[in-house]
């Protein structure tokens, strides 16, 4: 829920459920909750649903949510949400969190929707189709519907079922592959193997749906870096997904995987930013024969500008990694701090004198607080603010 709304109590029939997360690319989408939590909930790098019990929702509950959203859309659309939901709150058009969420989607065009939570396709295929059909009936203007799904769940579905979801409006599936390196998949308790990822990914493609696969740079530490980079590329080469999205590892003491890197049970050594950038370079270099778009759309990624389409953009993607790796030591530190402070997207941004001056001020403050030898640690602390 947003804290932007005025906090007025909505009518009971206006209420609908939403889950805690969606991909950054769905920031302006209608959020429709099919299930609560994650049916697996064991991945060691993930805390999103750790304290929540997984549950299915009934089709009737979900349809009631769709109807509530449609009613709010019908009420808000004529009043207009120009300027976004904050402006609509100021004008008194939006008065509660439910209206805020619908206004947010409308302000982004009202053409996209995202199904929550972690593994929506774990619902029975008939039920998924009924939900999609009802959504399309009430929201015929929506052009893109996407969802998260686990490889294990997708691998169990038939291509015909997946194709039928496409016919009912589902366009894209986001799968957290994380890595294609089997020893690392086992260590992080992903509940999937490289083979299973390939099977699931190929099914999605065969069904004619778009596929987004997520990779976590830094996940295997120094010890598994090479296997992680090369096997992840090998698996993706076998799938040819539409999107390959980078999500750099973010570790805090409350994340179960922390123990694999720290303390008496540690088996992995954390990489610094330069090592992770080199790992990404190695990974991209090994991507061959595919037509995916590499996307770096998360604030946790050091290099936000490593984006482009394969195969033609490969040289450019590698050059963007090199732009950081080739920086002199002082500029590298400056860039790291500037990125973690949200001032830059890629090393080229440091050539702007204003940006550079602000970055230097942040670096000076970091050095005052942490000392000159602890920039890496400072950057990790800065990253944790976003967790
Ligand atoms: S499958 Fe996804 S949501 Fe579930 S525990 Fe793993 S990373 Fe978290």
mmCIF file of N, CA, C and O in Angstrom, residues 37 41 46-54 254:
data_model
loop_
_atom_site.group_PDB
_atom_site.id
_atom_site.type_symbol
_atom_site.label_atom_id
_atom_site.label_comp_id
_atom_site.label_asym_id
_atom_site.label_seq_id
_atom_site.Cartn_x
_atom_site.Cartn_y
_atom_site.Cartn_z
ATOM 1 N N UNK A 37 2.025 -15.307 -1.142
ATOM 2 C CA UNK A 37 3.327 -15.855 -0.765
ATOM 3 C C UNK A 37 3.942 -16.743 -1.828
ATOM 4 O O UNK A 37 3.602 -16.666 -3.010
ATOM 5 N N UNK A 41 9.410 -21.129 -1.049
ATOM 6 C CA UNK A 41 9.837 -20.328 0.108
ATOM 7 C C UNK A 41 11.111 -20.824 0.782
ATOM 8 O O UNK A 41 11.276 -20.651 1.990
ATOM 9 N N UNK A 46 16.595 -15.228 -0.405
ATOM 10 C CA UNK A 46 15.329 -14.488 -0.507
ATOM 11 C C UNK A 46 14.583 -14.504 0.823
ATOM 12 O O UNK A 46 14.378 -15.563 1.414
ATOM 13 N N UNK A 47 14.151 -13.317 1.259
ATOM 14 C CA UNK A 47 13.375 -13.233 2.506
ATOM 15 C C UNK A 47 11.961 -12.721 2.263
ATOM 16 O O UNK A 47 11.215 -12.491 3.207
ATOM 17 N N UNK A 48 11.633 -12.488 1.004
ATOM 18 C CA UNK A 48 10.394 -11.760 0.709
ATOM 19 C C UNK A 48 9.180 -12.345 1.415
ATOM 20 O O UNK A 48 8.361 -11.621 1.961
ATOM 21 N N UNK A 49 9.061 -13.661 1.401
ATOM 22 C CA UNK A 49 7.845 -14.276 1.965
ATOM 23 C C UNK A 49 8.147 -15.151 3.170
ATOM 24 O O UNK A 49 7.316 -15.968 3.561
ATOM 25 N N UNK A 50 9.328 -14.979 3.762
ATOM 26 C CA UNK A 50 9.761 -15.917 4.799
ATOM 27 C C UNK A 50 8.780 -16.014 5.972
ATOM 28 O O UNK A 50 8.598 -17.075 6.540
ATOM 29 N N UNK A 51 8.154 -14.922 6.318
ATOM 30 C CA UNK A 51 7.252 -15.004 7.473
ATOM 31 C C UNK A 51 5.794 -15.169 7.048
ATOM 32 O O UNK A 51 4.893 -15.008 7.851
ATOM 33 N N UNK A 52 5.573 -15.433 5.781
ATOM 34 C CA UNK A 52 4.186 -15.573 5.310
ATOM 35 C C UNK A 52 3.931 -17.005 4.886
ATOM 36 O O UNK A 52 4.773 -17.626 4.258
ATOM 37 N N UNK A 53 2.751 -17.466 5.232
ATOM 38 C CA UNK A 53 2.369 -18.824 4.845
ATOM 39 C C UNK A 53 1.770 -18.732 3.440
ATOM 40 O O UNK A 53 1.004 -17.806 3.150
ATOM 41 N N UNK A 54 2.124 -19.681 2.604
ATOM 42 C CA UNK A 54 1.558 -19.679 1.257
ATOM 43 C C UNK A 54 0.084 -20.072 1.289
ATOM 44 O O UNK A 54 -0.310 -20.965 2.039
ATOM 45 N N UNK A 254 20.353 -10.821 7.904
ATOM 46 C CA UNK A 254 19.091 -11.547 8.079
ATOM 47 C C UNK A 254 18.756 -12.464 6.904
ATOM 48 O O UNK A 254 17.766 -13.185 6.937
#
